[in-house]
Each structure stands twice: as structure tokens, then as C-alpha cells.
Amino acid sequence: MIRHLPLRLAASLLTLAVVLQPAARATAAPAAKASPATAAGATVRLPHVSIRSVGTGSPVVLIPGLSSPAAVWDATVAQLSPRHRVIVVQVNGFGGDAPGANLSPGILDGVVADLHGYLARETLTKVALVGHSMGGLLALKTALAHPGDVGRIMIVDSLPFYGRLFGPQMTVAAIEPRARAMRDMMVARYGKPADPAADGALAAQMAATPAAREAVAAWVAKADMRVSGQAMYEDLTTDVSDDLPRITAPVTLVVPYNATLPQATVDTLYRDAYKGTATLNVVEVADAAHFVMLDRPQVFAGALEDFLR
């Protein structure tokens, strides 16, 4: 029943892209500590992430997925910033940024720690947290580690354990050797010539519209594959399924489906994966692929407004 899903959501990890396509070398960027009341539009650079704050009002935090830059949320920032303080996270090593501390293991936990530290220094609590793909897992991990930080969560096409895509009986221990081999292949390809055809083929799986595919291919080309490889490994070997009942914040789950991935198939997979979540609202978006916010921007914008209400 779910034979197509490994192709789509393993692709959502950008595994194929970083194996076949090396990333551009990033330039160095200085690190700085966040301070209270960070100026609007200022970017704060921390060991694992950079964070930009735009607008004023109730805070909304946006976290992109694996190999994706903050630019994936540009339309969302424009939508929300007139009424909200929008806090956009970018993982160091993506979007052409320097990798910072992300050349060492512990990327996911480092991102959670940096985000928590930023919110504490800005005296922000109970924020609305929106995460796409790996960003969705990071949102769940943040809610588990720092429940006071999170008031509500929107998960965009992500799972509490990606190993489910390789079979319902998959475990972290079983998938670890495969994840390690994939990571090592990615890291070994760092700095080698790019393959635009591979980028385009991957983007065609990840997005449904020409403009979205072009954007995704460009983002992949800028990501540091050393960071992508390690982050992918950590993503594949993290399972928070048993911890879902501990998340008290309401969760909205946005799930795309299309002609090759029928609604009934993805509905069953995702609802099973999120069993035990205390408050779960599932929003299914037709004619969309993994980058829902790019494929169906108006539908996604409406779902986001409903979520924030």
C-alpha cells in the first residue's frame, strides 16, 4: 500500500540530491549571541542556526527542512509579518551559509538548544511553531525538550520516525547501518562537480509546479552536503513516536497528496504515525507534493491562518 512513499519522503530528506549533487562551499560567517529585543529584521548567528525576526505581534517560529534555506518561508513571512513577529530559522550549512558547529554530530539537538536559548533571551514563551520536513521533527523535539516554549505546532509533511517509510516494523537499530552508509556517501561527495540533471530530477519528485521545482533545485545546490549528510543520518535515526503523548501543545499536521500518492494511502500512514498525540488536526492538501507551501500557496496560507486562530 505504501510502496511509493519511500520514494517521496526519502526524497523529502533530500537524500538523493546530496548523494548525487555536491554542495557549494560556504563562506565563513561570524557568530554572535542573541540579545533581548533583537531589532526587527536583524539576523542572529548562533552555533547551529541563524535566526531572523521580522514584524511585531504574537510570535510564530518557522523552521525549514533538510537542505532548505529560510527562503522557503518567504511567502509565509510576507503573509504573517504585518500581524505577527515572525522568527525564521536557518540551519547553518544550508542556503550557502557557513556550517558553523554543524560539521560535528549533534545537529538536531544543537538546533533545539539554540532555538530555546534564543526564545529565552527574547523572553518568548508558548510560541506558534511551524516546521517543514526535518523542521517538523525539530518542532516535535523542541516541544518535548522545552514544553514551555511551544504553544501550538504545525507539522508540514513530516513524521515522528522516518523509518516507518521503509516498513511498519522498522526500528532505529535496523535502519542505522543504512543511514550511516548514506551519510558517508554524501560526505565523500563534498566538493565534487555538481549534477544539475540530478537536481532537476529530484526537484520534480519534491514539488508539483515548475517554479517550485526550480527553487528546490537551486536550494539543493547551495547546501553543504557534509551538514546534509549528518542531519539526514540524525533524522533517520530519531524516533519520538512513543513520546508523542507527552506533547500537550495542539498539533496541526499538513499532509499533501496527488495522483501518484492517493489520499487514502497517505491518510492511513500519517494518522497511524501520529497515534497518541493528545490534540491532532489533520489538514490534507490535494495536488501537492512535499513542498506544499510552494505548490499550493493559497491553500497553505489558509491552513496557516486557521492554525493561528
XYZ file of C-alpha atoms in Angstrom:
309
model
C 0.000 0.000 0.000
C 2.793 2.443 0.752
C 5.253 1.329 -1.933
C 5.518 4.877 -3.376
C 6.047 6.585 -0.053
C 9.732 5.768 0.457
C 10.460 7.464 -2.867
C 8.622 10.610 -1.919
C 9.545 11.072 1.714
C 13.012 9.632 1.480
C 13.329 12.268 -1.206
C 11.930 14.715 1.324
C 15.123 14.124 3.255
C 16.924 15.259 0.087
C 18.914 12.056 0.238
C 19.140 11.597 -3.494
C 20.168 15.175 -4.029
C 23.037 15.218 -1.634
C 24.311 11.840 -2.798
C 24.292 12.808 -6.461
C 24.978 16.532 -6.136
C 27.750 18.129 -4.137
C 27.093 21.345 -2.340
C 28.687 24.688 -2.870
C 31.380 25.624 -0.411
C 30.073 28.084 2.140
C 31.820 31.260 3.155
C 32.674 31.929 6.751
C 30.293 33.969 8.877
C 30.893 35.359 12.351
C 28.913 34.038 15.279
C 27.040 36.337 17.636
C 24.876 35.920 20.688
C 21.259 36.955 20.684
C 20.280 39.802 22.952
C 16.878 40.775 24.325
C 14.614 42.686 21.971
C 16.584 41.834 18.819
C 15.997 44.543 16.219
C 13.373 43.780 13.607
C 14.969 42.229 10.536
C 18.278 41.559 12.311
C 19.908 38.168 11.867
C 21.369 36.473 14.927
C 24.038 33.857 14.231
C 24.367 31.004 16.702
C 26.486 27.823 16.560
C 23.870 25.695 14.789
C 21.423 28.187 13.286
C 20.896 31.737 12.177
C 17.632 33.392 13.214
C 15.899 36.411 11.680
C 12.992 38.248 13.284
C 10.504 40.254 11.189
C 7.386 42.134 12.271
C 5.659 42.550 15.624
C 2.859 40.766 17.409
C 2.337 37.238 18.657
C 5.404 35.142 17.743
C 5.465 32.481 15.029
C 8.636 30.416 14.506
C 9.315 28.903 11.056
C 11.788 26.017 10.623
C 12.654 24.733 7.113
C 13.558 21.171 6.227
C 16.725 19.312 5.292
C 18.937 21.298 2.896
C 16.290 24.020 2.658
C 17.067 27.674 3.447
C 14.889 30.175 5.253
C 13.765 31.401 1.811
C 11.297 28.515 1.635
C 9.167 30.619 4.007
C 9.393 33.951 2.123
C 5.691 34.000 1.186
C 4.741 32.981 4.712
C 6.831 35.785 6.200
C 5.087 38.283 3.901
C 1.712 36.865 4.918
C 2.255 36.931 8.676
C 4.657 39.787 9.441
C 2.011 42.547 9.325
C 0.326 40.917 12.348
C 2.929 38.659 13.930
C 6.545 38.606 14.968
C 7.888 36.022 12.513
C 11.054 34.253 13.645
C 12.730 32.417 10.768
C 15.317 29.730 11.499
C 18.011 28.630 9.045
C 20.260 25.681 9.811
C 23.931 26.591 9.396
C 25.309 24.964 6.252
C 22.087 25.410 4.262
C 21.348 28.257 1.874
C 25.064 28.868 1.311
C 25.708 29.676 4.973
C 28.873 28.557 6.734
C 28.373 25.225 8.562
C 29.409 26.536 11.973
C 29.116 23.809 14.601
C 27.168 21.561 12.219
C 30.242 19.722 10.954
C 30.067 17.677 14.165
C 27.372 15.222 15.298
C 24.501 16.587 17.343
C 22.980 18.893 14.733
C 19.327 18.321 15.658
C 19.888 18.693 19.385
C 22.068 21.726 18.702
C 19.301 23.403 16.702
C 16.807 22.744 19.509
C 19.214 24.167 22.089
C 19.954 27.283 20.012
C 16.272 27.964 19.407
C 15.461 27.512 23.102
C 18.286 29.865 24.060
C 17.081 32.487 21.586
C 13.492 32.334 22.856
C 14.677 32.557 26.459
C 16.802 35.628 25.747
C 13.923 37.233 23.895
C 11.576 36.292 26.799
C 9.217 34.471 24.430
C 7.070 31.563 25.571
C 4.248 29.499 24.094
C 5.151 30.441 20.527
C 3.435 29.005 17.460
C 5.974 26.660 15.886
C 5.798 25.648 12.196
C 8.190 23.046 10.824
C 8.529 21.542 7.341
C 10.044 18.071 6.829
C 13.076 17.837 9.147
C 11.830 21.090 10.627
C 8.714 19.216 11.704
C 10.801 16.731 13.650
C 12.723 19.638 15.186
C 9.413 21.181 16.246
C 8.422 17.947 17.989
C 11.813 17.693 19.689
C 11.541 21.303 20.872
C 8.097 20.677 22.351
C 9.402 17.608 24.176
C 12.589 19.212 25.495
C 11.131 22.641 26.304
C 7.340 22.429 26.584
C 7.083 25.977 27.902
C 8.473 27.313 24.633
C 5.675 25.939 22.467
C 2.009 26.919 22.438
C 0.974 25.127 19.240
C 2.683 23.199 16.451
C 2.117 22.901 12.703
C 3.936 19.960 11.109
C 4.230 20.145 7.321
C 4.762 16.733 5.687
C 6.936 15.150 8.361
C 6.909 12.051 10.552
C 7.983 11.360 14.134
C 10.109 8.492 12.711
C 11.087 8.462 9.043
C 11.986 4.801 9.295
C 8.271 3.980 9.002
C 8.632 4.670 5.292
C 10.799 1.579 4.939
C 8.290 -0.688 6.651
C 5.996 -0.684 9.716
C 8.390 -2.897 11.667
C 11.440 -0.721 11.076
C 13.411 0.342 14.151
C 16.205 2.810 14.757
C 18.664 -0.045 15.247
C 17.626 -1.660 11.975
C 17.862 1.487 9.895
C 21.085 2.817 11.432
C 23.537 0.918 9.155
C 21.706 2.097 6.057
C 21.568 5.674 7.332
C 25.288 5.587 8.191
C 26.209 4.335 4.716
C 24.105 7.038 3.068
C 25.688 9.708 5.268
C 29.200 8.525 4.446
C 28.470 8.575 0.701
C 27.199 12.137 0.959
C 30.167 13.394 2.912
C 32.566 11.711 0.477
C 30.991 13.621 -2.410
C 31.550 17.041 -0.849
C 33.324 19.477 -3.190
C 32.933 17.367 -6.341
C 31.295 18.641 -9.547
C 27.591 19.403 -9.465
C 24.962 17.462 -11.398
C 22.130 19.833 -12.439
C 20.211 16.970 -14.065
C 20.086 15.104 -10.767
C 18.910 18.255 -9.001
C 16.135 18.695 -11.523
C 15.041 15.074 -11.279
C 14.850 15.280 -7.513
C 13.003 18.590 -7.600
C 10.419 17.031 -9.924
C 9.654 14.479 -7.199
C 9.610 17.049 -4.422
C 7.471 19.797 -5.951
C 4.493 19.892 -8.294
C 4.929 23.209 -10.115
C 7.738 24.433 -12.399
C 8.558 27.452 -10.236
C 8.708 25.339 -7.098
C 10.926 22.760 -8.787
C 13.335 25.449 -9.949
C 13.568 26.857 -6.423
C 14.124 23.454 -4.830
C 16.889 22.547 -7.290
C 18.675 25.829 -6.576
C 18.439 25.341 -2.806
C 19.847 21.838 -3.000
C 22.831 23.135 -4.961
C 23.700 25.583 -2.170
C 23.503 23.168 0.762
C 26.692 21.854 2.368
C 26.434 18.102 1.835
C 28.540 17.405 4.920
C 25.833 19.043 7.001
C 23.037 17.497 4.935
C 24.561 14.034 5.327
C 24.890 14.231 9.100
C 21.477 15.870 9.523
C 19.891 13.177 7.341
C 21.549 10.487 9.459
C 20.226 12.032 12.669
C 16.787 12.493 11.155
C 16.566 8.851 10.044
C 17.810 7.545 13.403
C 15.489 9.643 15.581
C 12.156 8.219 16.744
C 9.914 10.294 19.015
C 6.772 8.230 18.351
C 6.498 6.906 21.893
C 6.904 10.433 23.284
C 4.000 11.973 21.350
C 1.543 11.656 24.280
C 3.843 13.959 26.293
C 3.272 16.834 23.856
C 0.490 18.923 25.352
C 0.505 21.624 22.670
C -2.124 21.064 19.947
C -0.649 19.727 16.715
C -1.831 20.512 13.186
C -0.499 18.103 10.556
C -0.430 19.221 6.910
C -0.312 16.271 4.503
C -0.057 16.612 0.693
C -1.435 14.067 -1.746
C -1.636 13.792 -5.529
C -2.370 11.402 -8.375
C 0.618 9.159 -7.652
C 0.170 9.292 -3.871
C -3.534 8.731 -3.172
C -5.213 10.477 -0.282
C -6.271 7.247 1.406
C -2.701 5.954 1.408
C -1.090 8.989 2.965
C -4.011 9.475 5.366
C -3.527 5.996 6.807
C 0.246 6.332 7.097
C 0.229 9.711 8.818
C -2.651 9.054 11.188
C -1.010 5.802 12.285
C 2.330 7.564 12.743
C 0.819 10.245 14.999
C -1.286 7.947 17.174
C -1.089 9.029 20.787
C -0.856 12.760 20.017
C -3.107 14.467 22.553
C -4.653 17.002 20.161
C -4.221 16.348 16.438
C -5.832 18.137 13.494
C -5.009 16.722 10.045
C -5.210 19.014 7.002
C -4.886 17.178 3.685
C -3.904 19.223 0.627
C -4.691 17.952 -2.856
C -2.456 18.269 -5.929
C 0.650 18.997 -3.890
C 3.996 17.331 -3.304
C 6.440 17.646 -0.418
C 6.867 21.432 -0.720
C 3.199 22.117 -0.017
C 3.715 25.814 0.689
C 5.187 26.295 -2.786
C 2.808 24.035 -4.710
C -0.445 25.309 -3.195
C 0.417 28.655 -1.602
C -3.142 29.918 -1.171
C -4.376 26.680 0.360
C -1.388 26.554 2.676
C -1.875 30.206 3.660
C -5.474 29.467 4.583
C -4.480 26.444 6.654
C -1.887 28.550 8.430
C -4.445 31.248 9.277
C -6.783 28.581 10.671
C -3.918 27.157 12.711
C -3.054 30.552 14.205
C -6.665 31.259 15.080
